[in-house]
Amino acid sequence: MTYTLAEEDYLKTIYKIAERQGVPVSTSAIADLMQTRPASVTDMLKKLAEKDLIDYKRYHGVSLTKAGARWATQLIRKHRLWECFLVDKLGYNWDEVHEIAEQLEHIQSDTLIDRLDDYLKNPKFDPHGDPIPDASGAYRMRYQILLSDLEIGQQAILVGVREHTSTFLQYLDQNNLALGVNLEILEVLPYDGSLRLRLAEENPLLISGQVARQLYVRQITSAV
Amino acid sequence: MTYTLAEEDYLKTIYKIAERQGVPVSTSAIADLMQTRPASVTDMLKKLAEKDLIDYKRYHGVSLTKAGARWATQLIRKHRLWECFLVDKLGYNWDEVHEIAEQLEHIQSDTLIDRLDDYLKNPKFDPHGDPIPDASGAYRMRYQILLSDLEIGQQAILVGVREHTSTFLQYLDQNNLALGVNLEILEVLPYDGSLRLRLAEENPLLISGQVARQLYVRQITSAV
DNA sequence: TTCGTACTTTAGCCTCGTCTAAATTTAGAC
DNA sequence: GTCTAAATTTAGACGAGGCTAAAGTACGAA
Ligand SMILES: [Mn+2]
Ligand SMILES: [Mn+2]
Ligand SMILES: [Mn+2]
Ligand SMILES: [Mn+2]
């Protein structure tokens, strides 16, 4: 079985919304994320339901079937592995790879992605810290909480980003907030929820609550 | 400017036919090579002419404009570089890469192919011995003659293949006819034009005239 | 010079994926 | 329980890219 580029992008979008907001996934949520019109989404939902990739009940949103979820997971696997390739091998920055991977994920081949996986030495996370499903579709959810949920004095490691826009990633670059950095909450400003952070060897950094809510961290269990 | 996948494949096809048979390129020649119908080709030719990628006169075939030729050359560059990647980095055999490269050549990015080129160390020939245009579209024609045009006693190096089908390439593999091998014509059978070849360290190999006409060689200027 | 045939184009139709505008349904407010 | 606003679907259209069948053109043979 093989699906069109458009069908694949819909499946991936439904998967991502379901992951964040749960099921059922609404027509308008899909339209928003795909920058398309609800009417177009409805048309496509009928096709995907016809192919047993989603469960669809008129006016009540959709959820992926087993087959749909499996296909979506494979797309995510391909997207993230290609992002690794672009960053690790071709030297792209993490804010430049999404659009290209969005295309590369649709390349049809029974063997390509597994060979790429091996070539990259089977990475477990992509450049944005997102987990890469294995060939069977399995992946371990990253242990994570939002930076905005930490308290003063707590230490953590930056493990992922919730927002993937270029501007946001470039902002992080400019402030030396790369995946893996160690940080500590020095202060939480009560007025607007801004955070003052300590980064290794640097002056304290002030970030907005808005930013803190887009960063996933793994808390360091208070040593000793 | 950007073109659709279908438009790009037509440009590439026209380029290849023109390279072999010269201009003008006929509607039916394009239809044959693309496995489509002449009526469909006519429709597309009108669109390409509208976009000034080809010169088209009804009933009299087409030729590429400067812009069309430039675009086609870039597609060929991308196709061949991706083939290098698949063979050199992912370990594919030369008979397995065409279909995948046929898709990869359409990935849209201003920077991707030049980065890939650098990553591969700027190869000058693809796995089939075909020259790879540089970023400006320039490439040196490989020095070549057909193996079938050699005479008894002449020595040569296999530098390219005229046919790219899997079955043909696998046939070559089975007979140790890889690019770069040294060979000598031992005998030409008058009845059907078959050739008996000497390959290094091996028993003589008999190939048909049909095969010999699909192999490009560079003659070794008779030493001493 | 006139045919006859092969090649090419046109006409009309189809599917895919999108759109706008209009109709319908749901669900919350009262 | 009704009503209304928001969400969703339907109806009708379009462009891209393909097809078949029919019509038109070119060109070599006689
Ligand atoms: Mn995509
Ligand atoms: Mn990513
Ligand atoms: Mn192609
Ligand atoms: Mn090739």
Short mmCIF file of C-alpha atoms (C1' of nucleotides) and ligand atoms in Angstrom, two decimals:
data_model
loop_
_atom_site.label_atom_id
_atom_site.label_comp_id
_atom_site.label_asym_id
_atom_site.label_seq_id
_atom_site.Cartn_x
_atom_site.Cartn_y
_atom_site.Cartn_z
CA MET A 1 0.00 0.00 0.00
CA THR A 2 1.10 3.52 -0.71
CA TYR A 3 -0.43 6.91 -0.03
CA THR A 4 -0.18 10.34 -1.60
CA LEU A 5 1.86 13.17 -0.18
CA ALA A 6 -1.29 14.99 0.89
CA GLU A 7 -2.74 11.92 2.60
CA GLU A 8 0.50 11.39 4.45
CA ASP A 9 0.63 14.96 5.68
CA TYR A 10 -2.92 14.69 6.98
CA LEU A 11 -2.12 11.49 8.84
CA LYS A 12 0.90 13.05 10.45
CA THR A 13 -1.04 16.14 11.45
CA ILE A 14 -3.84 14.10 13.02
CA TYR A 15 -1.28 12.05 14.89
CA LYS A 16 0.41 15.14 16.30
CA ILE A 17 -2.80 16.80 17.39
CA ALA A 18 -4.02 13.61 19.02
CA GLU A 19 -0.72 13.32 20.85
CA ARG A 20 -1.10 16.77 22.36
CA GLN A 21 -4.82 17.33 22.72
CA GLY A 22 -6.11 13.78 22.66
CA VAL A 23 -8.92 12.37 20.56
CA PRO A 24 -11.21 13.09 18.86
CA VAL A 25 -9.32 15.52 16.63
CA SER A 26 -11.47 18.29 15.20
CA THR A 27 -11.71 19.35 11.59
CA SER A 28 -10.75 22.91 12.41
CA ALA A 29 -7.71 21.88 14.42
CA ILE A 30 -6.43 20.03 11.39
CA ALA A 31 -7.24 22.96 9.10
CA ASP A 32 -5.40 25.37 11.39
CA LEU A 33 -2.24 23.31 11.57
CA MET A 34 -2.17 22.51 7.86
CA GLN A 35 -2.96 26.04 6.74
CA THR A 36 -5.92 24.88 4.74
CA ARG A 37 -9.72 25.24 4.85
CA PRO A 38 -12.06 23.13 6.96
CA ALA A 39 -13.99 22.20 3.83
CA SER A 40 -10.83 20.75 2.32
CA VAL A 41 -10.18 18.82 5.50
CA THR A 42 -13.65 17.30 5.44
CA ASP A 43 -13.08 16.10 1.90
CA MET A 44 -9.82 14.44 2.84
CA LEU A 45 -11.24 12.89 6.01
CA LYS A 46 -13.78 11.05 3.90
CA LYS A 47 -11.00 9.63 1.76
CA LEU A 48 -8.89 8.59 4.73
CA ALA A 49 -11.91 6.96 6.39
CA GLU A 50 -12.66 5.13 3.14
CA LYS A 51 -9.14 3.71 3.30
CA ASP A 52 -9.54 2.71 6.96
CA LEU A 53 -6.78 5.01 8.15
CA ILE A 54 -9.04 6.99 10.46
CA ASP A 55 -12.30 6.55 12.33
CA TYR A 56 -14.54 9.40 11.28
CA LYS A 57 -18.03 10.30 12.44
CA ARG A 58 -19.55 13.36 10.81
CA TYR A 59 -19.46 16.43 13.06
CA HIS A 60 -17.55 14.55 15.75
CA GLY A 61 -13.93 14.56 14.68
CA VAL A 62 -11.54 11.75 13.96
CA SER A 63 -9.02 9.40 15.46
CA LEU A 64 -6.41 7.26 13.75
CA THR A 65 -6.97 3.55 13.27
CA LYS A 66 -4.18 1.10 14.03
CA ALA A 67 -3.13 1.26 10.38
CA GLY A 68 -3.29 5.05 10.32
CA ALA A 69 -1.24 5.40 13.47
CA ARG A 70 1.35 2.97 12.19
CA TRP A 71 1.73 4.92 8.97
CA ALA A 72 1.95 8.25 10.81
CA THR A 73 4.62 6.87 13.09
CA GLN A 74 6.70 5.76 10.14
CA LEU A 75 6.43 9.23 8.64
CA ILE A 76 7.63 10.76 11.87
CA ARG A 77 10.48 8.27 11.90
CA LYS A 78 11.48 9.31 8.42
CA HIS A 79 11.12 13.02 9.13
CA ARG A 80 13.30 12.86 12.22
CA LEU A 81 15.97 10.65 10.70
CA TRP A 82 16.28 12.98 7.72
CA GLU A 83 16.62 15.89 10.13
CA CYS A 84 19.48 14.05 11.82
CA PHE A 85 21.11 13.53 8.45
CA LEU A 86 20.80 17.18 7.53
CA VAL A 87 22.26 18.38 10.81
CA ASP A 88 24.84 15.69 11.55
CA LYS A 89 26.12 15.05 8.05
CA LEU A 90 25.39 18.15 5.98
CA GLY A 91 26.02 20.67 8.75
CA TYR A 92 22.66 22.40 8.81
CA ASN A 93 21.53 24.24 11.91
CA TRP A 94 18.47 22.88 13.73
CA ASP A 95 16.32 25.79 12.61
CA GLU A 96 16.90 25.07 8.90
CA VAL A 97 15.91 21.46 8.50
CA HIS A 98 12.19 21.21 9.01
CA GLU A 99 11.05 22.28 5.54
CA ILE A 100 13.47 19.97 3.79
CA ALA A 101 12.59 17.00 6.00
CA GLU A 102 8.93 17.76 5.33
CA GLN A 103 9.66 16.82 1.73
CA LEU A 104 12.15 14.02 2.30
CA GLU A 105 9.76 12.13 4.58
CA HIS A 106 7.62 11.29 1.54
CA ILE A 107 10.29 9.49 -0.46
CA GLN A 108 9.00 6.02 -1.25
CA SER A 109 11.34 3.11 -0.70
CA ASP A 110 11.19 -0.12 1.26
CA THR A 111 14.81 0.05 2.27
CA LEU A 112 15.96 3.65 2.26
CA ILE A 113 15.01 4.74 5.74
CA ASP A 114 16.44 1.70 7.48
CA ARG A 115 19.70 2.15 5.63
CA LEU A 116 19.76 5.80 6.59
CA ASP A 117 19.05 4.82 10.19
CA ASP A 118 22.04 2.50 10.21
CA TYR A 119 24.23 5.05 8.47
CA LEU A 120 23.40 7.57 11.19
CA LYS A 121 24.13 4.90 13.84
CA ASN A 122 20.51 4.56 14.92
CA PRO A 123 19.99 7.83 16.73
CA LYS A 124 17.28 7.86 19.38
CA PHE A 125 16.47 11.59 19.23
CA ASP A 126 16.32 14.14 16.46
CA PRO A 127 18.02 17.58 16.50
CA HIS A 128 15.06 19.03 18.40
CA GLY A 129 15.20 16.35 21.06
CA ASP A 130 12.19 14.46 19.74
CA PRO A 131 12.31 10.66 19.97
CA ILE A 132 12.78 8.65 16.77
CA PRO A 133 10.53 5.60 16.40
CA ASP A 134 12.34 2.41 15.44
CA ALA A 135 11.47 0.34 12.38
CA SER A 136 8.58 -1.28 14.23
CA GLY A 137 7.20 2.10 15.28
CA ALA A 138 8.19 1.85 18.92
CA TYR A 139 9.83 4.72 20.77
CA ARG A 140 10.35 5.73 24.36
CA MET A 141 8.68 8.91 25.43
CA ARG A 142 11.30 11.33 26.55
CA TYR A 143 11.15 12.04 30.26
CA GLN A 144 10.25 15.70 30.38
CA ILE A 145 8.48 18.54 32.12
CA LEU A 146 8.07 22.14 31.08
CA LEU A 147 10.71 24.55 32.26
CA SER A 148 7.89 26.81 33.39
CA ASP A 149 6.85 24.18 35.94
CA LEU A 150 10.16 24.21 37.80
CA GLU A 151 10.56 26.01 41.13
CA ILE A 152 13.28 28.32 42.32
CA GLY A 153 16.52 26.53 43.05
CA GLN A 154 15.78 23.49 40.94
CA GLN A 155 18.28 22.33 38.35
CA ALA A 156 17.51 20.73 35.04
CA ILE A 157 18.84 19.80 31.61
CA LEU A 158 17.25 21.16 28.44
CA VAL A 159 16.00 18.13 26.51
CA GLY A 160 13.50 19.39 23.98
CA VAL A 161 11.53 22.21 22.41
CA ARG A 162 7.78 22.45 22.12
CA GLU A 163 7.85 25.07 19.40
CA HIS A 164 9.86 24.42 16.23
CA THR A 165 9.73 27.75 14.40
CA SER A 166 12.95 29.20 13.01
CA THR A 167 12.61 32.39 15.00
CA PHE A 168 12.22 30.53 18.26
CA LEU A 169 15.17 28.23 17.60
CA GLN A 170 17.33 31.16 16.58
CA TYR A 171 16.37 32.94 19.77
CA LEU A 172 17.59 29.91 21.72
CA ASP A 173 20.84 29.86 19.76
CA GLN A 174 21.47 33.50 20.54
CA ASN A 175 21.07 32.82 24.23
CA ASN A 176 23.16 29.66 24.29
CA LEU A 177 20.15 27.55 25.08
CA ALA A 178 21.13 24.36 23.27
CA LEU A 179 19.87 20.87 23.99
CA GLY A 180 21.82 19.34 26.86
CA VAL A 181 22.66 22.56 28.67
CA ASN A 182 22.43 22.60 32.42
CA LEU A 183 20.38 25.31 34.04
CA GLU A 184 19.05 26.41 37.38
CA ILE A 185 16.08 28.58 38.27
CA LEU A 186 17.38 31.61 40.14
CA GLU A 187 14.22 33.62 40.31
CA VAL A 188 10.61 33.65 39.17
CA LEU A 189 9.27 37.13 38.64
CA PRO A 190 5.77 37.21 40.08
CA TYR A 191 4.50 39.97 37.81
CA ASP A 192 4.67 38.10 34.48
CA GLY A 193 6.17 34.72 35.25
CA SER A 194 9.54 35.51 33.72
CA LEU A 195 12.40 33.31 34.86
CA ARG A 196 15.97 34.17 35.68
CA LEU A 197 18.23 31.25 34.83
CA ARG A 198 21.77 30.34 35.63
CA LEU A 199 23.57 28.79 32.70
CA ALA A 200 27.02 27.30 33.16
CA GLU A 201 29.74 29.93 33.30
CA GLU A 202 27.53 32.73 32.15
CA ASN A 203 25.70 35.73 33.37
CA PRO A 204 22.18 34.96 34.47
CA LEU A 205 19.65 34.90 31.64
CA LEU A 206 16.15 36.29 31.81
CA ILE A 207 13.52 34.54 29.73
CA SER A 208 9.81 35.13 29.49
CA GLY A 209 7.19 32.72 30.77
CA GLN A 210 6.15 32.39 27.14
CA VAL A 211 9.56 30.99 26.31
CA ALA A 212 9.71 28.82 29.43
CA ARG A 213 6.49 27.14 28.42
CA GLN A 214 8.09 26.05 25.13
CA LEU A 215 11.06 24.29 26.69
CA TYR A 216 11.15 20.72 27.93
CA VAL A 217 13.64 19.88 30.65
CA ARG A 218 14.66 16.85 32.65
CA GLN A 219 14.98 17.75 36.28
CA ILE A 220 18.20 16.82 37.98
CA THR A 221 17.38 14.85 41.09
CA SER A 222 18.88 17.04 43.81
CA ALA A 223 22.29 15.44 44.27
CA VAL A 224 23.60 14.09 47.60
CA MET B 1 10.78 30.20 -9.71
CA THR B 2 9.74 26.65 -8.99
CA TYR B 3 8.19 23.89 -11.08
CA THR B 4 6.06 20.86 -10.40
CA LEU B 5 7.38 17.34 -10.28
CA ALA B 6 5.68 16.54 -13.58
CA GLU B 7 7.08 19.62 -15.29
CA GLU B 8 10.55 18.74 -14.06
CA ASP B 9 10.34 15.18 -15.33
CA TYR B 10 9.26 16.41 -18.75
CA LEU B 11 12.18 18.85 -18.92
CA LYS B 12 14.62 16.14 -18.01
CA THR B 13 13.17 13.77 -20.58
CA ILE B 14 13.34 16.36 -23.34
CA TYR B 15 16.93 17.10 -22.41
CA LYS B 16 17.92 13.45 -22.56
CA ILE B 17 16.25 12.81 -25.90
CA ALA B 18 17.80 15.95 -27.38
CA GLU B 19 21.21 14.83 -26.14
CA ARG B 20 20.93 11.52 -27.95
CA GLN B 21 18.80 12.18 -30.98
CA GLY B 22 19.17 15.91 -31.38
CA VAL B 23 16.42 18.49 -31.82
CA PRO B 24 13.57 18.85 -32.47
CA VAL B 25 12.24 16.31 -29.99
CA SER B 26 8.98 14.68 -31.04
CA THR B 27 5.84 14.32 -29.00
CA SER B 28 5.83 10.56 -29.38
CA ALA B 29 9.47 10.20 -28.33
CA ILE B 30 8.62 11.95 -25.09
CA ALA B 31 5.48 9.85 -24.61
CA ASP B 32 7.44 6.64 -25.15
CA LEU B 33 10.14 7.49 -22.65
CA MET B 34 7.73 8.76 -20.00
CA GLN B 35 5.26 5.92 -20.39
CA THR B 36 2.43 8.29 -21.05
CA ARG B 37 0.14 9.20 -23.95
CA PRO B 38 0.98 11.61 -26.77
CA ALA B 39 -2.15 13.60 -25.95
CA SER B 40 -0.90 14.14 -22.40
CA VAL B 41 2.47 15.23 -23.73
CA THR B 42 0.88 17.81 -26.01
CA ASP B 43 -0.98 19.28 -23.04
CA MET B 44 2.21 19.59 -21.04
CA LEU B 45 4.19 21.01 -23.94
CA LYS B 46 1.76 23.90 -24.11
CA LYS B 47 2.32 24.63 -20.43
CA LEU B 48 6.09 24.44 -20.71
CA ALA B 49 6.06 26.70 -23.76
CA GLU B 50 3.86 29.14 -21.87
CA LYS B 51 6.54 29.28 -19.18
CA ASP B 52 9.30 29.77 -21.75
CA LEU B 53 11.04 26.53 -20.87
CA ILE B 54 10.73 25.10 -24.38
CA ASP B 55 10.32 26.29 -27.94
CA TYR B 56 7.27 24.58 -29.32
CA LYS B 57 5.74 24.70 -32.79
CA ARG B 58 2.63 22.62 -33.31
CA TYR B 59 3.31 19.41 -35.23
CA HIS B 60 7.05 20.10 -35.32
CA GLY B 61 8.41 19.06 -31.96
CA VAL B 62 10.23 20.97 -29.26
CA SER B 63 13.62 22.08 -28.05
CA LEU B 64 14.63 23.46 -24.68
CA THR B 65 15.18 27.17 -24.21
CA LYS B 66 18.22 28.40 -22.28
CA ALA B 67 16.12 28.46 -19.12
CA GLY B 68 14.71 25.00 -19.78
CA ALA B 69 18.14 23.51 -20.42
CA ARG B 70 19.53 25.11 -17.29
CA TRP B 71 16.75 23.66 -15.18
CA ALA B 72 17.13 20.21 -16.74
CA THR B 73 20.85 20.24 -16.08
CA GLN B 74 20.29 21.05 -12.43
CA LEU B 75 17.87 18.14 -12.17
CA ILE B 76 20.45 15.83 -13.66
CA ARG B 77 23.00 17.17 -11.21
CA LYS B 78 20.68 16.42 -8.33
CA HIS B 79 19.76 12.98 -9.63
CA ARG B 80 23.37 11.93 -10.04
CA LEU B 81 24.57 13.33 -6.74
CA TRP B 82 21.80 11.52 -4.90
CA GLU B 83 22.81 8.33 -6.68
CA CYS B 84 26.34 8.84 -5.43
CA PHE B 85 25.02 9.29 -1.92
CA LEU B 86 22.94 6.13 -2.08
CA VAL B 87 25.82 4.03 -3.37
CA ASP B 88 28.78 5.55 -1.56
CA LYS B 89 27.18 6.26 1.80
CA LEU B 90 24.20 3.94 2.14
CA GLY B 91 25.76 0.96 0.40
CA TYR B 92 23.25 0.46 -2.37
CA ASN B 93 24.24 -1.37 -5.52
CA TRP B 94 24.23 0.65 -8.77
CA ASP B 95 21.18 -1.18 -10.05
CA GLU B 96 19.02 -0.14 -7.08
CA VAL B 97 19.34 3.62 -6.98
CA HIS B 98 17.59 5.02 -10.02
CA GLU B 99 14.01 4.95 -8.72
CA ILE B 100 14.92 6.55 -5.43
CA ALA B 101 17.01 9.27 -7.08
CA GLU B 102 14.10 9.88 -9.44
CA GLN B 103 12.19 11.07 -6.38
CA LEU B 104 15.02 12.76 -4.50
CA GLU B 105 15.91 14.97 -7.48
CA HIS B 106 12.68 16.91 -6.91
CA ILE B 107 13.40 18.02 -3.34
CA GLN B 108 13.21 21.81 -3.25
CA SER B 109 15.96 23.65 -1.44
CA ASP B 110 18.39 26.40 -2.34
CA THR B 111 21.22 24.88 -0.39
CA LEU B 112 20.70 21.14 -0.10
CA ILE B 113 22.33 19.91 -3.25
CA ASP B 114 25.46 22.00 -2.89
CA ARG B 115 25.90 20.78 0.66
CA LEU B 116 25.41 17.22 -0.50
CA ASP B 117 27.96 17.82 -3.25
CA ASP B 118 30.52 18.98 -0.70
CA TYR B 119 29.69 16.14 1.65
CA LEU B 120 30.37 13.67 -1.14
CA LYS B 121 33.63 15.48 -1.95
CA ASN B 122 32.39 16.86 -5.27
CA PRO B 123 32.33 13.69 -7.34
CA LYS B 124 32.65 14.16 -11.09
CA PHE B 125 30.83 10.97 -12.14
CA ASP B 126 27.86 9.07 -10.81
CA PRO B 127 27.76 5.31 -10.11
CA HIS B 128 26.94 4.64 -13.76
CA GLY B 129 29.87 6.68 -15.00
CA ASP B 130 27.73 9.64 -16.08
CA PRO B 131 29.22 13.11 -15.56
CA ILE B 132 27.82 15.31 -12.80
CA PRO B 133 27.22 18.96 -13.74
CA ASP B 134 28.65 21.48 -11.29
CA ALA B 135 26.55 24.17 -9.58
CA SER B 136 26.74 26.33 -12.69
CA GLY B 137 25.56 23.48 -14.90
CA ALA B 138 28.92 22.82 -16.54
CA TYR B 139 30.31 19.34 -16.99
CA ARG B 140 32.93 17.68 -19.12
CA MET B 141 31.71 15.09 -21.54
CA ARG B 142 33.29 11.78 -20.71
CA TYR B 143 35.72 10.61 -23.34
CA GLN B 144 34.08 7.47 -24.66
CA ILE B 145 33.42 5.14 -27.54
CA LEU B 146 31.21 2.09 -27.72
CA LEU B 147 32.85 -1.21 -26.88
CA SER B 148 31.29 -2.57 -30.07
CA ASP B 149 33.46 -0.19 -32.10
CA LEU B 150 36.76 -1.60 -30.87
CA GLU B 151 38.88 -3.91 -33.00
CA ILE B 152 40.61 -7.15 -32.12
CA GLY B 153 43.63 -6.65 -29.90
CA GLN B 154 42.62 -3.24 -28.63
CA GLN B 155 42.56 -2.58 -24.90
CA ALA B 156 40.16 -0.33 -23.06
CA ILE B 157 38.68 0.64 -19.71
CA LEU B 158 34.97 0.39 -19.04
CA VAL B 159 33.80 3.92 -18.24
CA GLY B 160 30.03 3.95 -18.63
CA VAL B 161 26.78 2.23 -19.49
CA ARG B 162 24.27 3.29 -22.09
CA GLU B 163 21.45 1.24 -20.67
CA HIS B 164 20.50 1.67 -17.01
CA THR B 165 17.98 -1.11 -16.41
CA SER B 166 18.37 -3.30 -13.36
CA THR B 167 18.57 -6.45 -15.39
CA PHE B 168 21.38 -5.11 -17.53
CA LEU B 169 23.38 -3.83 -14.56
CA GLN B 170 22.92 -7.12 -12.75
CA TYR B 171 24.13 -8.96 -15.82
CA LEU B 172 27.28 -6.84 -15.74
CA ASP B 173 27.77 -7.56 -12.03
CA GLN B 174 27.49 -11.29 -12.64
CA ASN B 175 30.23 -11.08 -15.24
CA ASN B 176 32.55 -8.83 -13.24
CA LEU B 177 32.05 -5.99 -15.65
CA ALA B 178 32.35 -3.07 -13.27
CA LEU B 179 33.29 0.50 -14.15
CA GLY B 180 37.06 0.82 -14.34
CA VAL B 181 37.83 -2.73 -15.39
CA ASN B 182 40.48 -3.28 -17.99
CA LEU B 183 39.59 -5.37 -21.00
CA GLU B 184 40.94 -6.49 -24.33
CA ILE B 185 39.14 -7.69 -27.43
CA LEU B 186 40.29 -11.22 -28.14
CA GLU B 187 37.91 -12.10 -30.92
CA VAL B 188 34.94 -10.77 -32.85
CA LEU B 189 32.61 -13.49 -34.05
CA PRO B 190 31.60 -12.63 -37.59
CA TYR B 191 28.28 -14.44 -37.46
CA ASP B 192 26.52 -12.22 -34.88
CA GLY B 193 29.08 -9.66 -33.76
CA SER B 194 29.66 -11.28 -30.37
CA LEU B 195 32.90 -10.32 -28.67
CA ARG B 196 35.31 -12.44 -26.68
CA LEU B 197 36.97 -10.34 -24.00
CA ARG B 198 39.94 -10.78 -21.77
CA LEU B 199 39.32 -9.46 -18.26
CA ALA B 200 42.16 -9.28 -15.75
CA GLU B 201 42.98 -12.66 -14.23
CA GLU B 202 39.90 -14.36 -15.56
CA ASN B 203 38.77 -16.75 -18.17
CA PRO B 204 37.77 -15.03 -21.38
CA LEU B 205 34.22 -13.69 -21.42
CA LEU B 206 31.85 -13.88 -24.36
CA ILE B 207 29.32 -11.06 -24.68
CA SER B 208 26.78 -10.35 -27.38
CA GLY B 209 26.99 -7.44 -29.79
CA GLN B 210 23.80 -6.22 -28.14
CA VAL B 211 25.64 -5.91 -24.84
CA ALA B 212 28.75 -4.41 -26.42
CA ARG B 213 26.66 -1.64 -27.90
CA GLN B 214 25.52 -0.63 -24.41
CA LEU B 215 29.00 -0.22 -22.96
CA TYR B 216 31.15 2.88 -23.15
CA VAL B 217 34.90 2.44 -22.95
CA ARG B 218 37.97 4.60 -23.06
CA GLN B 219 40.58 3.10 -25.31
CA ILE B 220 44.03 2.64 -23.88
CA THR B 221 46.49 4.26 -26.24
CA SER B 222 48.65 1.27 -27.22
CA ALA B 223 51.51 1.54 -24.76
CA VAL B 224 55.21 1.80 -25.72
"C1'" DT C 1 0.15 16.04 -57.69
"C1'" DT C 2 -2.42 13.30 -55.07
"C1'" DC C 3 -3.05 9.84 -51.67
"C1'" DG C 4 -2.55 7.08 -47.47
"C1'" DT C 5 -0.63 6.46 -43.27
"C1'" DA C 6 1.66 7.79 -39.26
"C1'" DC C 7 2.00 11.36 -36.13
"C1'" DT C 8 -0.06 15.07 -33.53
"C1'" DT C 9 -3.56 17.80 -31.66
"C1'" DT C 10 -8.22 18.69 -30.02
"C1'" DA C 11 -12.39 17.63 -27.49
"C1'" DG C 12 -14.32 15.83 -23.71
"C1'" DC C 13 -13.90 13.41 -19.58
"C1'" DC C 14 -11.70 11.78 -15.07
"C1'" DT C 15 -9.31 11.99 -10.32
"C1'" DC C 16 -6.92 14.57 -6.79
"C1'" DG C 17 -6.69 18.24 -3.81
"C1'" DT C 18 -7.98 22.65 -3.18
"C1'" DC C 19 -11.30 26.72 -2.76
"C1'" DT C 20 -15.84 29.76 -1.63
"C1'" DA C 21 -20.48 30.11 -0.41
"C1'" DA C 22 -24.44 28.07 1.41
"C1'" DA C 23 -26.65 24.73 4.30
"C1'" DT C 24 -26.64 21.92 8.33
"C1'" DT C 25 -25.58 20.28 12.94
"C1'" DT C 26 -23.93 20.75 17.59
"C1'" DA C 27 -23.69 22.53 21.95
"C1'" DG C 28 -23.71 26.20 25.17
"C1'" DA C 29 -26.49 30.16 27.06
"C1'" DC C 30 -30.57 31.35 28.76
"C1'" DG D 1 -36.44 23.31 26.39
"C1'" DT D 2 -35.23 26.94 22.92
"C1'" DC D 3 -32.28 29.66 20.63
"C1'" DT D 4 -28.14 31.13 18.69
"C1'" DA D 5 -23.25 31.09 17.56
"C1'" DA D 6 -19.63 28.30 16.20
"C1'" DA D 7 -18.16 24.33 13.92
"C1'" DT D 8 -18.81 21.32 10.19
"C1'" DT D 9 -20.41 19.57 5.94
"C1'" DT D 10 -22.24 20.00 1.28
"C1'" DA D 11 -22.53 21.98 -3.30
"C1'" DG D 12 -20.29 23.63 -7.02
"C1'" DA D 13 -16.10 25.15 -9.06
"C1'" DC D 14 -11.15 25.08 -10.55
"C1'" DG D 15 -6.21 23.81 -11.93
"C1'" DA D 16 -2.96 20.07 -12.57
"C1'" DG D 17 -2.16 16.07 -14.91
"C1'" DG D 18 -3.81 12.20 -16.90
"C1'" DC D 19 -6.91 9.31 -20.41
"C1'" DT D 20 -9.74 7.90 -24.93
"C1'" DA D 21 -11.70 8.88 -29.23
"C1'" DA D 22 -12.01 11.77 -33.04
"C1'" DA D 23 -10.13 15.15 -36.07
"C1'" DG D 24 -6.33 17.40 -38.35
"C1'" DT D 25 -1.54 17.69 -40.39
"C1'" DA D 26 2.72 16.19 -42.60
"C1'" DC D 27 5.12 13.68 -45.67
"C1'" DG D 28 6.72 9.71 -48.45
"C1'" DA D 29 5.10 6.74 -52.22
"C1'" DA D 30 3.04 6.35 -56.45
MN MN E 1 5.44 16.44 4.55
MN MN E 2 12.40 17.64 14.56
MN MN E 3 11.89 12.37 -11.30
MN MN E 4 22.98 7.42 -12.99
#
